[in-house]
C-alpha cells in the first residue's frame, strides 16, 4: 500500500517545459491569450485612428502622424498588442511552431467579428464563409496537436 | 523597391522571425536567470525582434501602394513557409493532418479577404 503511494508521486507539471519558469502558463492559455490580445490591440488601435480622424486637424504630414501616434487609444492598443506578444513567446516555448503559427489565423475571425460589433462594419456572406473555413482549419489543427512531443 | 517585392520580403522575413523565436526560447542553460529577462541574452531572440520590426515596416511600405484585399490573402502563404522552415531548421515532424489543416486555413484566409 505504502509503496504504491510512493510510486504514484505526481509528476511535476513543469517537467516538460524548457525552463522559462516565470512564464509558466499552460500553452493553451498562453496561445489563446496572445491571439485575443493581438486582436483586441488591433481593434483598440482602430478606435484611436477613428478618434484622430474625427478631430479633423488641418495639419498634414508629420504633424498628423505624431498626432495619430499619441492618441491614447493608439498607445493603449499598442500596449495590449505588446502584452500579447509576451504571451506568444510563452506559448512558442511550449509547443511546435508549425502548430502554433497557423492558429494566428483566428485573428482574422476575431477582428472581423469585433469590427462588426464595435464599429458596425458589415461582413459579407463570402467573408462569413472564409471565417467558417478558417475555424474548420483550426479544428483540424487541434486534431494534430497531440502529435508534438 | 517595388511594392510587391516589399510585400514578399515582409512575408518571408515575418516567417523567418517565428523560426528565430522558436530557436531562441528552445535554447537551454543560458545562465541562472529565468523568464523573459533570460531571453534578452539570446541572439536568436534579438534576431526575431529585428526581423519582426523590419517585416512590419516592409508591410507598411507595401500597403501604401498595394490594396489590402490583395495583400491579405498572400499573407496566408506565411503559414506554409513557417511549416516548411520548421521541418528543415527545427526538425519538426508535420503529419498529413497538420498539412491539411494548414491548407484549409490558407483557403479560409483567401476566401475571407479575396472576395470583395
Coordinates of C-alpha atoms in Angstrom, one line a residue, chain B residues 24-87:
Chain B
X24 CA 15.7 31.4 -29.0
X25 CA 13.2 30.0 -26.5
X26 CA 14.4 26.4 -27.0
X27 CA 18.0 27.4 -26.0
X28 CA 19.0 25.8 -22.8
X29 CA 21.3 26.7 -19.9
X30 CA 21.6 30.4 -20.5
X31 CA 22.7 31.3 -17.0
X32 CA 20.6 31.3 -13.9
X33 CA 18.1 33.9 -14.9
X34 CA 14.6 32.7 -15.6
X35 CA 11.8 34.0 -17.6
X36 CA 11.7 36.9 -20.1
X37 CA 14.9 38.6 -18.8
X38 CA 16.8 35.4 -19.8
X39 CA 15.6 35.8 -23.3
X40 CA 17.5 39.1 -23.7
X41 CA 20.7 37.1 -23.7
X42 CA 19.8 35.1 -26.7
X43 CA 21.0 36.2 -30.1
X44 CA 18.1 34.4 -31.7
X45 CA 15.6 36.4 -29.7
X46 CA 17.3 39.7 -30.9
X47 CA 17.2 38.4 -34.4
X48 CA 13.5 37.7 -34.0
X49 CA 12.9 41.2 -32.7
X50 CA 14.7 42.9 -35.6
X51 CA 13.1 40.6 -38.2
X52 CA 9.7 41.3 -36.7
X53 CA 10.3 45.1 -36.8
X54 CA 11.5 45.1 -40.4
X55 CA 8.8 42.8 -41.6
X56 CA 6.2 45.2 -40.1
X57 CA 8.0 48.2 -41.7
X58 CA 8.1 46.4 -45.1
X59 CA 4.4 45.5 -44.7
X60 CA 3.5 49.2 -44.2
X61 CA 5.6 50.1 -47.3
X62 CA 3.8 47.5 -49.3
X63 CA 0.4 48.6 -48.1
X64 CA 1.0 52.2 -49.1
X65 CA 0.8 51.0 -52.7
X66 CA -1.0 47.7 -52.7
X67 CA -4.6 47.1 -51.9
X68 CA -5.3 45.3 -48.6
X69 CA -7.7 42.9 -50.2
X70 CA -4.8 41.8 -52.5
X71 CA -2.1 41.7 -49.8
X72 CA -4.0 39.8 -47.0
X73 CA -4.7 36.6 -48.9
X74 CA -0.9 36.4 -49.8
X75 CA -0.1 36.8 -46.1
X76 CA -1.5 33.3 -45.5
X77 CA 1.4 31.8 -47.5
X78 CA 3.4 32.6 -44.4
X79 CA 1.7 29.5 -42.7
X80 CA 3.2 27.2 -45.4
X81 CA 6.6 28.9 -45.3
X82 CA 6.8 28.6 -41.5
X83 CA 5.8 24.9 -41.7
X84 CA 8.5 24.2 -44.3
X85 CA 11.1 26.1 -42.4
X86 CA 10.2 24.4 -39.1
X87 CA 10.7 21.0 -40.9

